[in-house]
Amino acid sequence: YQRRVRGTLDRDAYPACIGGKCGDCEWGLIQDYLNSSSNTGLVDVVGHINGASRWLGRYKAEDDRSYARLSCMSSEEMWFAFVSTYGDMGPFLCVISLIGIILYFVTSSDSGSLVIDIMSANGDQEPPVPQRVFWALVEGATATALLVAGGKDSLGALQTASVASGLPYTIIMCFICSATYRAVAMECGDLDPYGPDFGVALVDPFSMLSPRLWGLFLKNLFLSPITVYGVVKKHELGSGITRAAMTGLCKVGWIGCIICQILHMYYPAVLRLDGIYSVAWVFYLAMVTIITVTRAQVRSFYGIYGNPVEDFFATMFVYPCVLVQLETVSQEGGIAPLMPDHPGAGLNANQAPPASKQSSYQDTVA
């Protein structure tokens, strides 16, 4: 029946079928009409499409373009179709859009060329202009070669790679924002540099050549309930068995859902588990919440500066490192001053600095 409709359809009168070809979107709209109307005869359907129902196509209300069906357009057409719905302002807005796109690409290329030029000039903030022009031409030639060699597919792959490579930097930016806030608070005198902090930083298991920290990281990656139980019991923060059991249950559920999702990808006909990954997120966030509460209580126990938001995001991104901090905080060297190189760094983290150093710090802030 669908083949009969396609064969009878007047392609020229149906604006959605440009070039004699209807896409899945257009035929999906036709199918919606067939499901919602009692007039499903061949003549009725073809008359509906070719006659009074031009709304099925890309534009509504004949050709005045007062409305646009964006779902039947490619991503390149959507914006210009949208601005075209503003009547006489449509052509003007299209020109402004093209100018804005050109300026965006020109300024982006100029900034990228400047950065590459500075790097190639060994950090010189005022590199030679010809060298900057050279890098701009190289960037343009590289982009042109990619488009000519791979066409639209290569551009889509490049965009996907750019977005994927930006994800790690998003996580790093979260830590940079927190560190910047602490530095400003310390500079303004709202944060005491002599105050206690975790002796093991979140990045130490990755940045230090310490087999001990590596072993603790691997242990907490798989056996996090054991660490939660030990921390809660040692600091008397509540029922260690209950919190460890909840952590273990959430972790088992999280890993189990991930395994089911992988099996569903390879055996979709056997395991119909669409969306099981969302359940995995629920279990993971529940485990993160439990560890976050434990970290907040430990910070309060030792008077370590911080807030629950930092605790949550640190746990969500690197929960094994958080558990390493909680496991080592009660050991020797587990607590250190916020500023290790500060004159007060030699003090015990639980002791106040001498009065002379306190006054010196306050005078400096003043």
Tab-separated table of C-alpha atoms in Angstrom:
chain	number	residue	atom	x	y	z
A	1	TYR	CA	0.000	0.000	0.000
A	2	GLN	CA	2.846	2.351	0.788
A	3	ARG	CA	4.435	1.600	-2.583
A	4	ARG	CA	1.129	2.462	-4.293
A	5	VAL	CA	0.945	5.788	-2.484
A	6	ARG	CA	4.532	6.622	-3.375
A	7	GLY	CA	3.927	5.740	-7.015
A	8	THR	CA	0.803	7.906	-7.291
A	9	LEU	CA	2.169	10.888	-5.394
A	10	ASP	CA	2.577	14.049	-7.438
A	11	ARG	CA	6.173	14.841	-6.512
A	12	ASP	CA	6.146	18.322	-8.015
A	13	ALA	CA	3.087	19.412	-6.049
A	14	TYR	CA	4.374	18.061	-2.752
A	15	PRO	CA	7.034	20.482	-1.484
A	16	ALA	CA	8.518	18.017	0.994
A	17	CYS	CA	9.640	15.686	-1.798
A	18	ILE	CA	12.334	17.836	-3.362
A	19	GLY	CA	14.082	16.152	-6.239
A	20	GLY	CA	11.482	13.395	-6.408
A	21	LYS	CA	12.540	11.882	-3.083
A	22	CYS	CA	10.737	11.846	0.235
A	23	GLY	CA	12.706	11.303	3.410
A	24	ASP	CA	11.762	9.272	6.466
A	25	CYS	CA	10.445	12.400	8.173
A	26	GLU	CA	7.965	13.155	5.381
A	27	TRP	CA	6.711	9.597	5.174
A	28	GLY	CA	6.419	9.525	8.937
A	29	LEU	CA	4.082	12.520	8.753
A	30	ILE	CA	2.037	10.780	6.065
A	31	GLN	CA	1.810	7.701	8.276
A	32	ASP	CA	0.508	9.894	11.119
A	33	TYR	CA	-2.299	11.048	8.812
A	34	LEU	CA	-3.153	7.461	7.917
A	35	ASN	CA	-3.340	6.534	11.594
A	36	SER	CA	-5.468	9.529	12.601
A	37	SER	CA	-7.890	9.771	9.669
A	38	SER	CA	-10.700	7.464	8.621
A	39	ASN	CA	-10.191	8.448	4.964
A	40	THR	CA	-7.384	6.038	4.220
A	41	GLY	CA	-8.238	5.242	0.636
A	42	LEU	CA	-5.567	5.728	-1.971
A	43	VAL	CA	-7.361	8.655	-3.617
A	44	ASP	CA	-7.986	10.337	-0.258
A	45	VAL	CA	-4.370	10.054	0.838
A	46	VAL	CA	-2.943	11.335	-2.427
A	47	GLY	CA	-5.488	14.154	-2.550
A	48	HIS	CA	-4.708	15.086	1.029
A	49	ILE	CA	-0.988	15.243	0.304
A	50	ASN	CA	-1.081	16.988	-3.073
A	51	GLY	CA	-3.971	19.305	-2.343
A	52	ALA	CA	-4.969	21.048	0.833
A	53	SER	CA	-2.341	19.521	3.115
A	54	ARG	CA	0.838	21.298	2.175
A	55	TRP	CA	1.466	21.552	5.926
A	56	LEU	CA	3.019	18.097	5.625
A	57	GLY	CA	5.909	19.642	3.739
A	58	ARG	CA	8.699	21.886	4.837
A	59	TYR	CA	6.638	25.062	4.901
A	60	LYS	CA	3.060	25.789	5.918
A	61	ALA	CA	0.521	28.215	4.435
A	62	GLU	CA	1.493	27.780	0.779
A	63	ASP	CA	4.848	29.429	0.085
A	64	ASP	CA	4.705	32.450	2.394
A	65	ARG	CA	6.933	30.584	4.859
A	66	SER	CA	5.080	31.935	7.857
A	67	TYR	CA	5.664	28.582	9.517
A	68	ALA	CA	8.435	26.035	9.057
A	69	ARG	CA	8.523	22.347	9.950
A	70	LEU	CA	12.074	22.082	11.237
A	71	SER	CA	11.808	18.345	11.869
A	72	CYS	CA	11.838	17.711	8.114
A	73	MET	CA	14.987	19.717	7.482
A	74	SER	CA	18.665	19.084	7.787
A	75	SER	CA	20.632	20.855	10.488
A	76	GLU	CA	22.117	23.254	7.921
A	77	GLU	CA	18.654	24.421	6.822
A	78	MET	CA	16.955	24.784	10.195
A	79	TRP	CA	18.320	28.178	11.209
A	80	PHE	CA	17.663	29.875	7.869
A	81	ALA	CA	14.178	28.361	7.729
A	82	PHE	CA	13.554	29.695	11.213
A	83	VAL	CA	14.596	33.274	10.420
A	84	SER	CA	12.649	33.101	7.121
A	85	THR	CA	9.396	32.858	9.092
A	86	TYR	CA	9.763	36.533	10.098
A	87	GLY	CA	8.238	37.740	6.832
A	88	ASP	CA	9.997	40.688	5.221
A	89	MET	CA	12.695	40.579	7.878
A	90	GLY	CA	13.677	37.062	6.786
A	91	PRO	CA	16.181	37.981	4.027
A	92	PHE	CA	17.771	40.651	6.236
A	93	LEU	CA	18.154	38.193	9.118
A	94	CYS	CA	19.659	35.610	6.758
A	95	VAL	CA	22.315	38.118	5.669
A	96	ILE	CA	23.035	39.070	9.301
A	97	SER	CA	23.323	35.375	10.166
A	98	LEU	CA	25.845	34.801	7.373
A	99	ILE	CA	27.891	37.793	8.529
A	100	GLY	CA	27.828	36.507	12.129
A	101	ILE	CA	28.931	33.022	11.011
A	102	ILE	CA	31.793	34.481	8.971
A	103	LEU	CA	32.944	36.677	11.865
A	104	TYR	CA	32.769	33.713	14.239
A	105	PHE	CA	34.974	31.526	12.053
A	106	VAL	CA	37.399	34.351	11.274
A	107	THR	CA	37.876	35.332	14.933
A	108	SER	CA	38.123	31.681	16.026
A	109	SER	CA	40.777	31.005	13.395
A	110	ASP	CA	42.615	34.182	14.384
A	111	SER	CA	42.646	33.185	18.068
A	112	GLY	CA	43.785	29.657	17.262
A	113	SER	CA	46.556	30.980	15.030
A	114	LEU	CA	47.729	33.329	17.784
A	115	VAL	CA	47.910	30.521	20.353
A	116	ILE	CA	49.806	28.196	18.007
A	117	ASP	CA	52.087	31.044	17.004
A	118	ILE	CA	52.938	31.851	20.645
A	119	MET	CA	53.623	28.181	21.369
A	120	SER	CA	55.867	27.815	18.319
A	121	ALA	CA	57.687	31.043	19.292
A	122	ASN	CA	58.671	29.548	22.656
A	123	GLY	CA	56.134	31.577	24.611
A	124	ASP	CA	56.827	34.970	23.065
A	125	GLN	CA	53.699	37.106	23.647
A	126	GLU	CA	54.458	39.235	20.574
A	127	PRO	CA	55.335	36.718	17.838
A	128	PRO	CA	56.132	37.814	14.288
A	129	VAL	CA	53.075	38.661	12.178
A	130	PRO	CA	54.222	36.664	9.100
A	131	GLN	CA	54.515	33.583	11.264
A	132	ARG	CA	50.964	34.119	12.504
A	133	VAL	CA	49.728	34.434	8.917
A	134	PHE	CA	51.540	31.195	8.085
A	135	TRP	CA	49.726	29.280	10.828
A	136	ALA	CA	46.375	30.748	9.758
A	137	LEU	CA	46.968	29.539	6.198
A	138	VAL	CA	48.025	26.107	7.444
A	139	GLU	CA	44.831	25.792	9.511
A	140	GLY	CA	42.680	26.786	6.541
A	141	ALA	CA	44.501	24.384	4.235
A	142	THR	CA	44.086	21.541	6.735
A	143	ALA	CA	40.339	22.176	7.078
A	144	THR	CA	39.949	22.401	3.297
A	145	ALA	CA	41.820	19.129	2.805
A	146	LEU	CA	39.603	17.371	5.332
A	147	LEU	CA	36.425	18.600	3.645
A	148	VAL	CA	37.633	17.729	0.140
A	149	ALA	CA	38.867	14.273	1.162
A	150	GLY	CA	35.977	13.173	3.363
A	151	GLY	CA	33.146	15.577	2.612
A	152	LYS	CA	30.360	16.094	5.103
A	153	ASP	CA	31.087	12.846	6.959
A	154	SER	CA	34.603	13.954	7.834
A	155	LEU	CA	33.293	17.254	9.186
A	156	GLY	CA	30.799	15.432	11.408
A	157	ALA	CA	33.526	13.120	12.685
A	158	LEU	CA	35.751	16.109	13.435
A	159	GLN	CA	32.953	17.837	15.351
A	160	THR	CA	32.286	14.684	17.360
A	161	ALA	CA	35.979	14.337	18.199
A	162	SER	CA	36.121	17.978	19.330
A	163	VAL	CA	33.157	17.531	21.668
A	164	ALA	CA	34.529	14.260	23.065
A	165	SER	CA	37.977	15.745	23.702
A	166	GLY	CA	36.389	18.617	25.635
A	167	LEU	CA	34.821	16.330	28.253
A	168	PRO	CA	38.014	15.767	30.311
A	169	TYR	CA	38.664	19.499	30.329
A	170	THR	CA	35.177	20.044	31.742
A	171	ILE	CA	36.107	17.939	34.755
A	172	ILE	CA	39.422	19.763	35.110
A	173	MET	CA	37.618	23.116	34.950
A	174	CYS	CA	35.448	22.091	37.910
A	175	PHE	CA	38.559	21.531	40.034
A	176	ILE	CA	40.142	24.763	38.761
A	177	CYS	CA	37.046	26.770	39.759
A	178	SER	CA	37.130	25.319	43.274
A	179	ALA	CA	40.883	25.948	43.602
A	180	THR	CA	40.506	29.524	42.339
A	181	TYR	CA	37.758	30.225	44.850
A	182	ARG	CA	39.922	28.936	47.681
A	183	ALA	CA	42.892	31.002	46.541
A	184	VAL	CA	40.788	34.173	46.446
A	185	ALA	CA	39.271	33.390	49.860
A	186	MET	CA	42.747	32.873	51.281
A	187	GLU	CA	43.975	36.123	49.751
A	188	CYS	CA	41.031	38.050	51.223
A	189	GLY	CA	41.555	36.546	54.671
A	190	ASP	CA	38.351	34.479	54.697
A	191	LEU	CA	40.316	31.219	54.675
A	192	ASP	CA	43.120	30.501	57.125
A	193	PRO	CA	46.196	29.094	55.338
A	194	TYR	CA	47.208	27.425	58.621
A	195	GLY	CA	43.969	25.443	58.663
A	196	PRO	CA	43.984	21.655	58.264
A	197	ASP	CA	43.510	19.894	54.969
A	198	PHE	CA	43.726	16.333	53.703
A	199	GLY	CA	47.334	15.194	53.532
A	200	VAL	CA	46.588	13.253	50.337
A	201	ALA	CA	45.246	15.359	47.494
A	202	LEU	CA	42.664	14.024	45.078
A	203	VAL	CA	45.186	13.837	42.242
A	204	ASP	CA	48.020	12.276	44.254
A	205	PRO	CA	47.215	8.663	43.212
A	206	PHE	CA	47.700	9.790	39.581
A	207	SER	CA	50.502	12.333	39.955
A	208	MET	CA	52.824	10.673	42.494
A	209	LEU	CA	55.081	7.650	42.113
A	210	SER	CA	53.680	5.975	45.211
A	211	PRO	CA	52.894	2.239	45.057
A	212	ARG	CA	51.097	2.641	48.390
A	213	LEU	CA	48.643	5.165	46.945
A	214	TRP	CA	48.223	3.064	43.817
A	215	GLY	CA	47.340	0.048	45.930
A	216	LEU	CA	44.844	2.048	47.990
A	217	PHE	CA	43.297	3.410	44.790
A	218	LEU	CA	42.787	-0.066	43.330
A	219	LYS	CA	41.445	-1.351	46.617
A	220	ASN	CA	38.862	1.424	46.897
A	221	LEU	CA	37.962	1.077	43.241
A	222	PHE	CA	36.558	-2.395	43.923
A	223	LEU	CA	36.212	-2.680	47.728
A	224	SER	CA	34.788	0.705	48.630
A	225	PRO	CA	32.245	-0.673	51.196
A	226	ILE	CA	35.128	-1.952	53.351
A	227	THR	CA	36.727	1.493	53.487
A	228	VAL	CA	33.393	3.150	54.272
A	229	TYR	CA	32.853	0.739	57.150
A	230	GLY	CA	36.338	1.387	58.581
A	231	VAL	CA	36.048	5.180	58.324
A	232	VAL	CA	32.580	5.344	59.864
A	233	LYS	CA	33.516	3.009	62.721
A	234	LYS	CA	36.840	4.727	63.495
A	235	HIS	CA	35.327	8.209	63.677
A	236	GLU	CA	32.058	7.032	65.292
A	237	LEU	CA	29.887	8.586	62.603
A	238	GLY	CA	27.023	6.139	62.959
A	239	SER	CA	26.369	2.538	62.028
A	240	GLY	CA	29.292	1.376	59.935
A	241	ILE	CA	27.606	-1.888	58.956
A	242	THR	CA	24.482	-0.139	57.673
A	243	ARG	CA	26.390	2.432	55.623
A	244	ALA	CA	28.791	-0.165	54.227
A	245	ALA	CA	25.877	-2.453	53.296
A	246	MET	CA	24.106	0.399	51.494
A	247	THR	CA	27.303	1.287	49.657
A	248	GLY	CA	27.856	-2.332	48.651
A	249	LEU	CA	24.249	-2.732	47.485
A	250	CYS	CA	24.458	0.402	45.332
A	251	LYS	CA	27.794	-0.676	43.866
A	252	VAL	CA	26.569	-4.158	43.003
A	253	GLY	CA	23.454	-2.682	41.400
A	254	TRP	CA	25.556	-0.183	39.443
A	255	ILE	CA	27.985	-2.789	38.099
A	256	GLY	CA	25.144	-5.242	37.428
A	257	CYS	CA	23.232	-2.703	35.343
A	258	ILE	CA	26.368	-1.867	33.348
A	259	ILE	CA	26.899	-5.564	32.595
A	260	CYS	CA	23.248	-5.898	31.529
A	261	GLN	CA	23.617	-2.868	29.252
A	262	ILE	CA	26.695	-4.402	27.587
A	263	LEU	CA	24.905	-7.718	27.112
A	264	HIS	CA	21.892	-5.901	25.680
A	265	MET	CA	24.136	-4.206	23.106
A	266	TYR	CA	25.448	-7.558	21.863
A	267	TYR	CA	22.282	-9.656	22.335
A	268	PRO	CA	19.324	-7.277	21.895
A	269	ALA	CA	16.948	-10.056	20.874
A	270	VAL	CA	17.641	-12.083	24.029
A	271	LEU	CA	17.863	-9.285	26.621
A	272	ARG	CA	15.301	-6.534	26.092
A	273	LEU	CA	16.754	-4.037	28.555
A	274	ASP	CA	16.424	-0.703	26.816
A	275	GLY	CA	17.406	2.156	29.109
A	276	ILE	CA	18.979	-0.017	31.809
A	277	TYR	CA	21.878	2.439	31.868
A	278	SER	CA	19.567	4.985	33.537
A	279	VAL	CA	19.067	2.576	36.446
A	280	ALA	CA	22.855	2.249	36.639
A	281	TRP	CA	23.080	6.031	37.062
A	282	VAL	CA	20.578	5.870	39.922
A	283	PHE	CA	22.654	3.267	41.760
A	284	TYR	CA	25.896	5.161	41.101
A	285	LEU	CA	24.551	8.498	42.324
A	286	ALA	CA	23.164	6.778	45.430
A	287	MET	CA	26.619	5.368	46.188
A	288	VAL	CA	28.170	8.789	45.531
A	289	THR	CA	25.702	10.384	47.952
A	290	ILE	CA	26.632	7.958	50.726
A	291	ILE	CA	30.356	8.596	50.279
A	292	THR	CA	29.684	12.355	50.074
A	293	VAL	CA	27.927	12.324	53.438
A	294	THR	CA	30.822	10.360	54.941
A	295	ARG	CA	33.398	12.816	53.582
A	296	ALA	CA	31.439	15.813	54.877
A	297	GLN	CA	31.286	14.251	58.349
A	298	VAL	CA	35.024	13.518	58.343
A	299	ARG	CA	35.784	17.097	57.286
A	300	SER	CA	33.648	18.387	60.132
A	301	PHE	CA	35.398	16.009	62.538
A	302	TYR	CA	38.850	17.421	61.693
A	303	GLY	CA	37.742	20.991	60.933
A	304	ILE	CA	38.803	20.746	57.283
A	305	TYR	CA	37.550	23.543	55.061
A	306	GLY	CA	35.080	22.596	52.316
A	307	ASN	CA	31.401	22.280	51.425
A	308	PRO	CA	28.995	19.481	50.424
A	309	VAL	CA	28.957	20.563	46.765
A	310	GLU	CA	32.723	20.046	46.471
A	311	ASP	CA	32.379	16.731	48.280
A	312	PHE	CA	29.677	15.544	45.878
A	313	PHE	CA	31.453	16.391	42.643
A	314	ALA	CA	34.811	15.130	43.877
A	315	THR	CA	33.156	11.831	44.803
A	316	MET	CA	31.223	11.608	41.541
A	317	PHE	CA	34.332	12.047	39.388
A	318	VAL	CA	37.006	10.219	41.433
A	319	TYR	CA	35.359	8.343	44.288
A	320	PRO	CA	38.381	5.991	44.792
A	321	CYS	CA	40.605	9.036	45.448
A	322	VAL	CA	38.081	10.392	47.954
A	323	LEU	CA	38.109	7.069	49.776
A	324	VAL	CA	41.925	7.138	49.807
A	325	GLN	CA	41.707	10.523	51.562
A	326	LEU	CA	39.228	9.204	54.124
A	327	GLU	CA	41.301	6.084	54.743
A	328	THR	CA	44.572	7.957	55.302
A	329	VAL	CA	43.266	11.041	57.149
A	330	SER	CA	43.650	9.405	60.568
A	331	GLN	CA	47.151	8.113	59.821
A	332	GLU	CA	50.446	9.908	60.247
A	333	GLY	CA	50.668	12.687	57.682
A	334	GLY	CA	46.993	12.292	56.847
A	335	ILE	CA	46.334	15.962	57.648
A	336	ALA	CA	48.466	18.856	56.411
A	337	PRO	CA	48.105	22.656	56.241
A	338	LEU	CA	46.363	24.165	53.251
A	339	MET	CA	49.669	25.772	52.204
A	340	PRO	CA	52.486	23.207	52.601
A	341	ASP	CA	55.154	25.805	51.744
A	342	HIS	CA	53.764	28.368	54.190
A	343	PRO	CA	55.765	29.255	57.336
A	344	GLY	CA	53.158	27.373	59.344
A	345	ALA	CA	53.613	24.149	57.383
A	346	GLY	CA	55.799	22.572	60.033
A	347	LEU	CA	53.064	22.730	62.635
A	348	ASN	CA	50.739	19.925	63.585
A	349	ALA	CA	47.557	20.440	61.603
A	350	ASN	CA	45.489	20.160	64.764
A	351	GLN	CA	47.462	22.880	66.542
A	352	ALA	CA	47.093	26.623	66.127
A	353	PRO	CA	50.133	28.523	64.791
A	354	PRO	CA	52.128	30.737	67.138
A	355	ALA	CA	50.656	34.125	67.907
A	356	SER	CA	53.457	35.867	66.021
A	357	LYS	CA	52.624	33.991	62.831
A	358	GLN	CA	48.892	34.573	63.301
A	359	SER	CA	49.398	38.296	63.682
A	360	SER	CA	51.838	38.345	60.768
A	361	TYR	CA	49.268	36.670	58.569
A	362	GLN	CA	46.509	39.042	59.682
A	363	ASP	CA	48.772	42.054	59.093
A	364	THR	CA	49.541	40.790	55.611
A	365	VAL	CA	45.834	40.395	54.844
A	366	ALA	CA	45.108	43.864	56.237
